[in-house]
Coordinates of C-alpha atoms in Angstrom, one line a residue:
X1 CA 12.5 15.4 -12.8
X2 CA 14.2 15.6 -9.4
X3 CA 16.5 12.7 -8.8
X4 CA 16.6 11.0 -5.4
X5 CA 19.8 10.1 -3.6
X6 CA 19.3 6.5 -4.6
X7 CA 18.9 7.5 -8.3
X8 CA 22.2 9.5 -8.2
X9 CA 24.1 6.8 -6.3
X10 CA 22.9 4.0 -8.6
X11 CA 23.8 6.0 -11.7
X12 CA 27.4 6.1 -10.3
X13 CA 27.3 2.4 -9.6
X14 CA 26.1 1.6 -13.1
X15 CA 28.8 3.8 -14.6
X16 CA 31.6 2.4 -12.4
X17 CA 30.7 -1.2 -13.0
X18 CA 29.6 -0.8 -16.7
X19 CA 26.4 -2.6 -15.8
X20 CA 24.3 -1.7 -18.9
X21 CA 27.2 -2.6 -21.2
X22 CA 27.6 -6.0 -19.5
X23 CA 23.9 -6.7 -19.6
X24 CA 23.9 -5.9 -23.3
X25 CA 26.5 -8.7 -23.6
X26 CA 24.2 -11.1 -21.7
X27 CA 26.5 -11.1 -18.7
X28 CA 25.2 -12.0 -15.2
X29 CA 25.6 -9.1 -12.8
X30 CA 26.5 -10.0 -9.3
X31 CA 27.4 -7.1 -7.0
X32 CA 28.3 -7.1 -3.3
X33 CA 27.1 -4.8 -0.6
X34 CA 30.7 -3.6 -0.2
X35 CA 30.8 -2.4 -3.8
X36 CA 27.5 -0.6 -3.3
X37 CA 28.6 0.9 0.0
X38 CA 31.3 2.8 -1.9
X39 CA 28.5 5.0 -3.3
X40 CA 25.8 4.8 -0.7
X41 CA 24.8 2.5 2.1
X42 CA 23.6 -0.8 0.6
X43 CA 20.8 -1.1 3.1
X44 CA 19.2 2.0 1.7
X45 CA 20.1 1.2 -1.9
X46 CA 18.5 -2.2 -2.2
X47 CA 15.2 -2.1 -0.3
X48 CA 12.4 -1.9 -2.9
X49 CA 9.1 -3.2 -1.7
X50 CA 7.2 -1.8 -4.7
X51 CA 7.9 -1.0 -8.4
X52 CA 7.4 2.7 -7.7
X53 CA 10.5 2.6 -5.4
X54 CA 12.9 1.3 -8.0
X55 CA 15.6 3.7 -9.1
X56 CA 15.1 5.5 -12.4
X57 CA 17.8 3.4 -14.3
X58 CA 16.1 0.2 -13.2
X59 CA 12.7 1.4 -14.4
X60 CA 14.1 2.7 -17.8
X61 CA 15.8 -0.7 -18.5
X62 CA 13.2 -3.1 -16.9
X63 CA 15.7 -4.2 -14.3
X64 CA 15.3 -5.4 -10.8
X65 CA 17.6 -6.7 -7.9
X66 CA 17.5 -9.7 -5.7
X67 CA 19.6 -10.7 -2.7
X68 CA 21.4 -14.0 -3.1
X69 CA 23.3 -14.2 0.1
X70 CA 24.1 -12.0 3.1
X71 CA 25.9 -9.4 1.1
X72 CA 25.5 -10.2 -2.5
X73 CA 22.8 -9.3 -5.1
X74 CA 21.9 -10.1 -8.6
X75 CA 20.8 -7.4 -11.0
X76 CA 18.9 -8.4 -14.1
X77 CA 15.8 -7.8 -16.4
X78 CA 13.6 -10.0 -14.3
X79 CA 10.1 -9.4 -12.9
X80 CA 10.2 -9.4 -9.1
X81 CA 6.8 -7.8 -8.3
X82 CA 3.2 -8.9 -8.4
X83 CA 0.1 -6.7 -8.7
X84 CA -2.6 -6.9 -6.1
X85 CA -6.0 -7.8 -7.3
X86 CA -8.5 -4.9 -7.7
X87 CA -11.7 -6.8 -7.0
X88 CA -14.0 -5.2 -4.5
X89 CA -15.2 -7.6 -1.9
X90 CA -17.6 -7.3 1.1
X91 CA -16.3 -6.8 4.6
X92 CA -16.9 -9.5 7.1
X93 CA -17.8 -8.1 10.6
X94 CA -15.9 -9.6 13.5
X95 CA -15.9 -9.1 17.3
X96 CA -12.9 -8.1 19.3
X97 CA -12.4 -9.6 22.8
X98 CA -13.7 -6.9 25.1
X99 CA -11.6 -8.1 28.1
X100 CA -8.3 -7.2 26.4
X101 CA -6.8 -3.9 27.6
X102 CA -3.3 -4.1 26.3
X103 CA -4.2 -3.8 22.6
X104 CA -6.6 -1.4 20.9
X105 CA -7.9 -2.4 17.5
X106 CA -8.9 1.3 16.9
X107 CA -5.3 2.5 17.3
X108 CA -3.1 0.0 15.4
X109 CA 0.3 1.7 14.7
X110 CA 2.5 -1.1 13.3
X111 CA 2.4 -4.4 11.6
X112 CA 3.0 -6.5 14.7
X113 CA -0.1 -5.0 16.3
X114 CA -2.2 -5.7 13.2
X115 CA -1.2 -9.3 13.3
X116 CA -1.8 -9.6 17.1
X117 CA -5.3 -8.1 16.6
X118 CA -6.0 -10.5 13.7
X119 CA -5.0 -13.4 15.9
X120 CA -6.8 -12.3 19.0
X121 CA -10.1 -11.6 17.1
X122 CA -9.9 -15.1 15.4
X123 CA -9.5 -13.5 11.9
X124 CA -6.6 -15.8 11.2
X125 CA -8.5 -18.8 12.4
X126 CA -11.5 -18.0 10.1
X127 CA -9.3 -17.2 7.1
X128 CA -7.1 -20.3 7.4
X129 CA -10.0 -22.6 8.5
X130 CA -7.6 -23.9 11.2
X131 CA -9.4 -24.4 14.5
X132 CA -6.1 -24.5 16.5
X133 CA -3.4 -21.9 15.7
X134 CA -0.2 -21.3 17.5
X135 CA 2.4 -18.5 17.0
X136 CA 5.6 -20.4 16.2
X137 CA 8.1 -18.5 14.0
X138 CA 8.8 -14.8 13.4
X139 CA 11.6 -12.4 13.0
X140 CA 14.9 -12.4 11.0
X141 CA 16.5 -15.6 9.9
X142 CA 18.7 -17.1 7.2
X143 CA 17.1 -18.4 4.0
X144 CA 19.2 -21.6 3.9
X145 CA 20.3 -22.9 0.5
X146 CA 18.0 -23.2 -2.5
X147 CA 17.8 -22.3 -6.2
X148 CA 15.0 -21.2 -8.4
X149 CA 14.0 -19.9 -11.8
X150 CA 12.8 -16.4 -12.4
X151 CA 11.2 -15.0 -15.6
X152 CA 12.7 -12.1 -17.5
X153 CA 12.2 -10.2 -20.7
X154 CA 15.0 -12.3 -22.2
X155 CA 13.9 -15.7 -21.0
X156 CA 14.5 -17.6 -17.7
X157 CA 17.3 -17.1 -15.2
X158 CA 18.4 -19.6 -12.6
X159 CA 19.3 -18.0 -9.3
X160 CA 21.1 -19.6 -6.4
X161 CA 20.4 -18.3 -2.9
X162 CA 22.6 -19.1 0.1
X163 CA 21.7 -17.9 3.5
X164 CA 20.1 -14.6 2.4
X165 CA 18.5 -12.7 5.3
X166 CA 14.7 -13.0 5.4
X167 CA 12.1 -11.6 7.8
X168 CA 8.8 -13.2 8.8
X169 CA 6.3 -10.9 10.4
X170 CA 4.2 -13.8 11.8
X171 CA 4.1 -17.5 11.5
X172 CA 1.1 -19.5 12.8
X173 CA 0.9 -23.3 12.8
X174 CA -2.3 -25.3 12.9
X175 CA -3.2 -29.0 12.5
X176 CA -2.8 -28.9 8.7
X177 CA -0.6 -26.0 7.7
X178 CA 1.9 -23.3 8.6
X179 CA 0.8 -19.8 7.6
X180 CA 3.6 -17.3 7.0
X181 CA 2.4 -13.7 7.2
X182 CA 3.8 -10.6 5.5
X183 CA 2.0 -7.6 7.0
X184 CA 1.9 -3.9 5.9
X185 CA 0.0 -1.0 7.6
X186 CA -0.3 0.9 4.3
X187 CA -2.0 0.4 1.0
X188 CA -0.1 -0.4 -2.2
X189 CA -0.7 -1.5 -5.7
X190 CA 1.8 -4.3 -5.8
X191 CA 4.2 -6.3 -3.6
X192 CA 7.7 -7.8 -3.8
X193 CA 7.2 -11.6 -4.4
X194 CA 10.5 -12.3 -2.6
X195 CA 8.9 -11.4 0.7
X196 CA 6.6 -14.4 0.3
X197 CA 8.8 -16.7 -1.8
X198 CA 12.0 -16.9 0.3
X199 CA 10.2 -17.7 3.6
X200 CA 8.0 -20.2 1.6
X201 CA 11.0 -22.0 0.2
X202 CA 12.8 -22.0 3.6
X203 CA 9.9 -23.6 5.5
X204 CA 8.7 -25.9 2.7
X205 CA 12.1 -27.6 3.0
X206 CA 11.9 -27.8 6.8
X207 CA 8.5 -29.2 7.5
X208 CA 6.0 -31.7 6.0
X209 CA 2.9 -29.5 6.5
X210 CA 1.6 -27.2 3.8
X211 CA 3.2 -23.8 3.9
X212 CA 0.7 -20.9 3.2
X213 CA 2.1 -17.5 2.2
X214 CA -0.4 -14.8 3.4
X215 CA -0.3 -11.0 2.8
X216 CA -2.1 -8.9 5.4
X217 CA -2.8 -5.2 4.9
X218 CA -4.4 -3.1 7.7
X219 CA -5.8 0.4 7.1
X220 CA -8.8 2.4 8.4
X221 CA -10.2 -0.5 10.5
X222 CA -10.0 -3.1 7.7
X223 CA -7.9 -6.2 7.8
X224 CA -7.4 -7.4 4.2
X225 CA -5.9 -11.0 4.0
X226 CA -4.7 -12.5 0.7
X227 CA -3.5 -16.1 0.5
X228 CA -1.1 -17.0 -2.3
X229 CA 0.4 -20.2 -3.6
X230 CA 3.3 -21.0 -5.9
X231 CA 2.0 -23.4 -8.5
X232 CA 5.6 -24.4 -9.4
X233 CA 7.7 -24.2 -6.2
X234 CA 10.8 -23.8 -8.3
X235 CA 9.5 -20.8 -10.3
X236 CA 9.5 -17.4 -8.5
X237 CA 6.9 -16.0 -10.8
X238 CA 4.3 -18.8 -10.4
X239 CA 2.6 -16.9 -7.6
X240 CA -1.1 -17.1 -7.7
X241 CA -3.9 -15.6 -5.5
X242 CA -5.8 -18.4 -3.9
X243 CA -8.4 -16.3 -2.0
X244 CA -8.8 -13.0 -0.2
X245 CA -11.1 -11.7 2.4
X246 CA -11.7 -8.4 4.3
X247 CA -12.6 -8.1 8.0
X248 CA -13.5 -5.2 10.3
X249 CA -14.6 -5.0 13.9
X250 CA -18.3 -4.4 14.1
X251 CA -18.9 -1.0 15.7
X252 CA -22.2 0.0 14.1
X253 CA -23.6 0.7 10.7
X254 CA -23.8 3.5 8.2
X255 CA -27.0 3.5 6.1
X256 CA -28.4 5.6 3.3
X257 CA -30.5 7.7 5.7
X258 CA -27.4 8.8 7.6
X259 CA -25.6 9.9 4.4
X260 CA -28.7 11.7 3.1
X261 CA -29.1 13.6 6.4
X262 CA -25.4 14.7 6.2
X263 CA -26.0 15.8 2.5
X264 CA -29.1 17.8 3.5
X265 CA -27.6 19.5 6.6
X266 CA -24.0 20.2 5.5
X267 CA -22.9 23.8 5.2
X268 CA -21.0 24.4 2.0
X269 CA -17.5 25.7 2.6
X270 CA -15.8 28.4 0.6
X271 CA -13.7 26.7 -2.1
X272 CA -10.0 27.0 -1.0
X273 CA -7.3 28.5 -3.3
X274 CA -5.7 25.1 -3.6
X275 CA -5.4 22.6 -6.4
X276 CA -8.6 20.6 -6.8
X277 CA -7.9 17.0 -5.7
X278 CA -6.3 14.6 -8.1
X279 CA -6.1 11.5 -5.9
X280 CA -8.4 8.7 -7.1
X281 CA -8.1 6.5 -4.0
X282 CA -9.7 8.1 -1.0
X283 CA -8.6 5.0 1.0
X284 CA -5.0 6.1 0.3
X285 CA -5.7 9.6 1.5
X286 CA -6.9 8.2 4.8
X287 CA -3.9 5.8 4.9
X288 CA -1.5 8.7 4.4
X289 CA -3.2 10.5 7.4
X290 CA -2.9 7.3 9.5
X291 CA 0.9 7.2 8.8
X292 CA 1.1 10.8 9.8
X293 CA -0.8 10.2 13.0
X294 CA 1.8 7.4 13.9
X295 CA 4.9 9.4 13.0
X296 CA 3.9 13.1 13.5
X297 CA 5.9 14.3 10.5
X298 CA 7.0 12.6 7.4
X299 CA 9.1 14.3 4.7
X300 CA 7.8 14.1 1.1
X301 CA 11.0 12.3 0.2
X302 CA 10.3 9.7 2.9
X303 CA 6.8 9.2 1.7
X304 CA 8.0 8.5 -1.8
X305 CA 10.9 6.2 -0.7
X306 CA 9.1 4.2 2.1
X307 CA 5.6 3.8 0.8
X308 CA 4.1 3.0 -2.6
X309 CA 4.0 6.5 -3.9
X310 CA 5.9 8.1 -6.7
X311 CA 6.9 11.8 -6.5
X312 CA 3.7 13.0 -8.3
X313 CA 1.4 10.8 -6.2
X314 CA 3.1 12.1 -3.0
X315 CA 2.1 15.6 -4.1
X316 CA -1.4 14.6 -5.2
X317 CA -2.3 12.8 -2.0
X318 CA -0.7 15.3 0.4
X319 CA -2.5 18.1 -1.5
X320 CA -5.8 16.2 -1.3
X321 CA -5.4 16.0 2.5
X322 CA -4.6 19.7 2.7
X323 CA -7.7 20.5 0.5
X324 CA -9.9 18.7 3.1
X325 CA -8.1 20.4 6.1
X326 CA -6.5 17.2 7.3
X327 CA -2.9 17.8 6.4
X328 CA -0.5 20.7 6.7
X329 CA 2.5 21.0 4.4
X330 CA 5.4 22.0 6.7
X331 CA 9.1 22.3 6.8
X332 CA 11.0 20.5 9.5
X333 CA 14.8 20.1 9.7
X334 CA 15.3 21.6 6.3
X335 CA 12.8 19.1 4.8
X336 CA 9.4 19.7 3.3
X337 CA 6.8 17.2 4.5
X338 CA 3.4 16.6 6.0
X339 CA 1.8 16.6 9.4
X340 CA -1.8 16.3 10.6
X341 CA -3.7 19.5 11.3
X342 CA -5.5 19.8 14.7
X343 CA -8.7 18.8 12.9
X344 CA -6.9 15.7 11.5
X345 CA -5.6 14.7 14.9
X346 CA -9.1 15.0 16.4
X347 CA -10.7 13.0 13.7
X348 CA -8.1 10.2 13.9
X349 CA -8.8 10.0 17.7
X350 CA -12.4 9.1 17.1
X351 CA -13.9 5.6 16.9
X352 CA -13.8 4.3 13.3
X353 CA -17.5 4.7 12.4
X354 CA -17.5 8.3 13.7
X355 CA -14.3 8.9 11.8
X356 CA -15.9 7.7 8.6
X357 CA -18.8 10.1 9.0
X358 CA -16.4 13.0 9.6
X359 CA -14.7 12.2 6.3
X360 CA -18.1 12.2 4.6
X361 CA -18.8 15.7 6.1
X362 CA -15.4 17.0 5.0
X363 CA -15.9 15.8 1.4
X364 CA -19.6 16.9 1.1
X365 CA -18.7 20.4 2.5
X366 CA -17.3 21.0 -1.0
X367 CA -19.9 22.0 -3.6
X368 CA -18.8 19.8 -6.4
X369 CA -18.9 16.6 -4.3
X370 CA -22.2 17.6 -2.6
X371 CA -23.9 18.2 -6.0
X372 CA -22.5 15.0 -7.4
X373 CA -23.9 12.9 -4.6
X374 CA -27.2 14.8 -4.8
X375 CA -27.4 13.9 -8.5
X376 CA -26.7 10.2 -7.5
X377 CA -29.7 10.2 -5.1
X378 CA -31.9 12.0 -7.7
X379 CA -31.1 9.6 -10.6
X380 CA -30.3 6.4 -8.8
X381 CA -26.8 5.7 -10.2
X382 CA -23.4 7.3 -10.1
X383 CA -23.0 10.3 -12.3
X384 CA -20.9 10.0 -15.4
X385 CA -17.6 11.9 -15.9
X386 CA -19.4 14.2 -18.3
X387 CA -22.1 15.0 -15.7
X388 CA -19.4 15.7 -13.1
X389 CA -17.6 18.0 -15.5
X390 CA -20.8 20.0 -16.0
X391 CA -21.2 20.3 -12.2
X392 CA -17.5 21.4 -11.9
X393 CA -18.1 24.1 -14.6
X394 CA -20.9 25.5 -12.5
X395 CA -18.6 25.8 -9.4
X396 CA -15.8 28.3 -8.9
X397 CA -12.7 26.1 -8.8
X398 CA -9.2 27.2 -8.3
X399 CA -6.5 26.6 -11.0
X400 CA -8.4 24.5 -13.5
X401 CA -8.1 25.8 -17.0
X402 CA -8.6 23.1 -19.5
X403 CA -11.1 20.4 -20.5
X404 CA -8.5 17.7 -20.0
X405 CA -7.8 18.9 -16.4
X406 CA -11.5 19.0 -15.6
X407 CA -11.9 15.4 -16.8
X408 CA -8.9 14.2 -14.8
X409 CA -10.3 15.8 -11.7
X410 CA -13.7 14.4 -12.4
X411 CA -12.2 10.9 -11.9
X412 CA -11.3 11.8 -8.4
X413 CA -14.9 13.2 -7.7
X414 CA -16.5 9.9 -9.0
X415 CA -14.0 7.8 -6.9
X416 CA -14.6 9.7 -3.7
X417 CA -18.4 9.5 -4.1
X418 CA -18.0 5.8 -4.7
X419 CA -16.1 5.6 -1.5
X420 CA -19.0 7.2 0.4
X421 CA -21.5 4.9 -1.3
X422 CA -19.5 1.8 -0.3
X423 CA -19.8 2.8 3.4
X424 CA -23.6 2.3 3.2
X425 CA -24.9 -1.2 4.2

């Protein structure tokens, strides 16, 4: 396995400070940014928004790291992340104010724009059930002084926090509550509880109103809001999902007839000499393309380090985009990475409904996916993995040579077909 710069630097930190030996003796490990800077810049060494971004030594020994002040951190065997729910929910259509010219909900390129769109379109008002909402707090600030308990494999730890730096993407106060929003413009499997907990503790100590931690994710035209609560304010791990809801600006509808017409009319493309896709979330294929549209080029290392992908997933999803003709794998400044193809750039300039239909065409132009969806319409339910494997055997696929590989790739086929079916109203 290729080790990242963070992996190599943390290995040196662990060796120099005898961290594993001290943890084995039940010692508390406090380390300063100055001590980390001796090996690599602390800012780069301590930013982990998802489990997948943790250095290898942390993963192997079930460790995590938390800031306790401006410049000190605690390392220990505690659980700092929370998995997102996997429940599928319907999307609520909303209207966007047509008179606004300075913000385009079809071209949201950062978290601030996503929050502004959610506010302007009254998504935040609907979700919080607050009739009057006002933007009040945002940006970087100190956490003030508080302590809390965090769970670990070895029991509970008490942690003291003194003026650690926090950042609030958006704070909106209404008659009854203050909503503190953490926003991301990419899809992930989990989140760092600290991003909700530290702001929650700061503002719970400052005001009398209820403080509501809200996580907002924006991708492919969908705003997904999740509200959490801490059932025990003193316990970091007492985070619980209260409710969640998805919203999208109404642009039109995709029905079964439209999908069937594409299926009947599509010209089958010659199967490329590329690995058959192994990327079970088509929404994440789209999201990777969205990020490339915003940035132009992203190295594979940056994809792995800055978004919720491990090294293998970075390859799987970039290769899936290449298979569909959306992504080019290129070298830039001595780094291998990804950029959108001309076709990809064109598709991501389209209105969202038109964009979805182009994705459907790209998928169904491949024989396995077309025949799988055709079987769905013939039998009335999604084909099984065994049925998909039979369809794959009948197609000339590149570089699949075992039953196990066929079945893994069949999961992707079923998942992408389900994504198409979910588009239909």
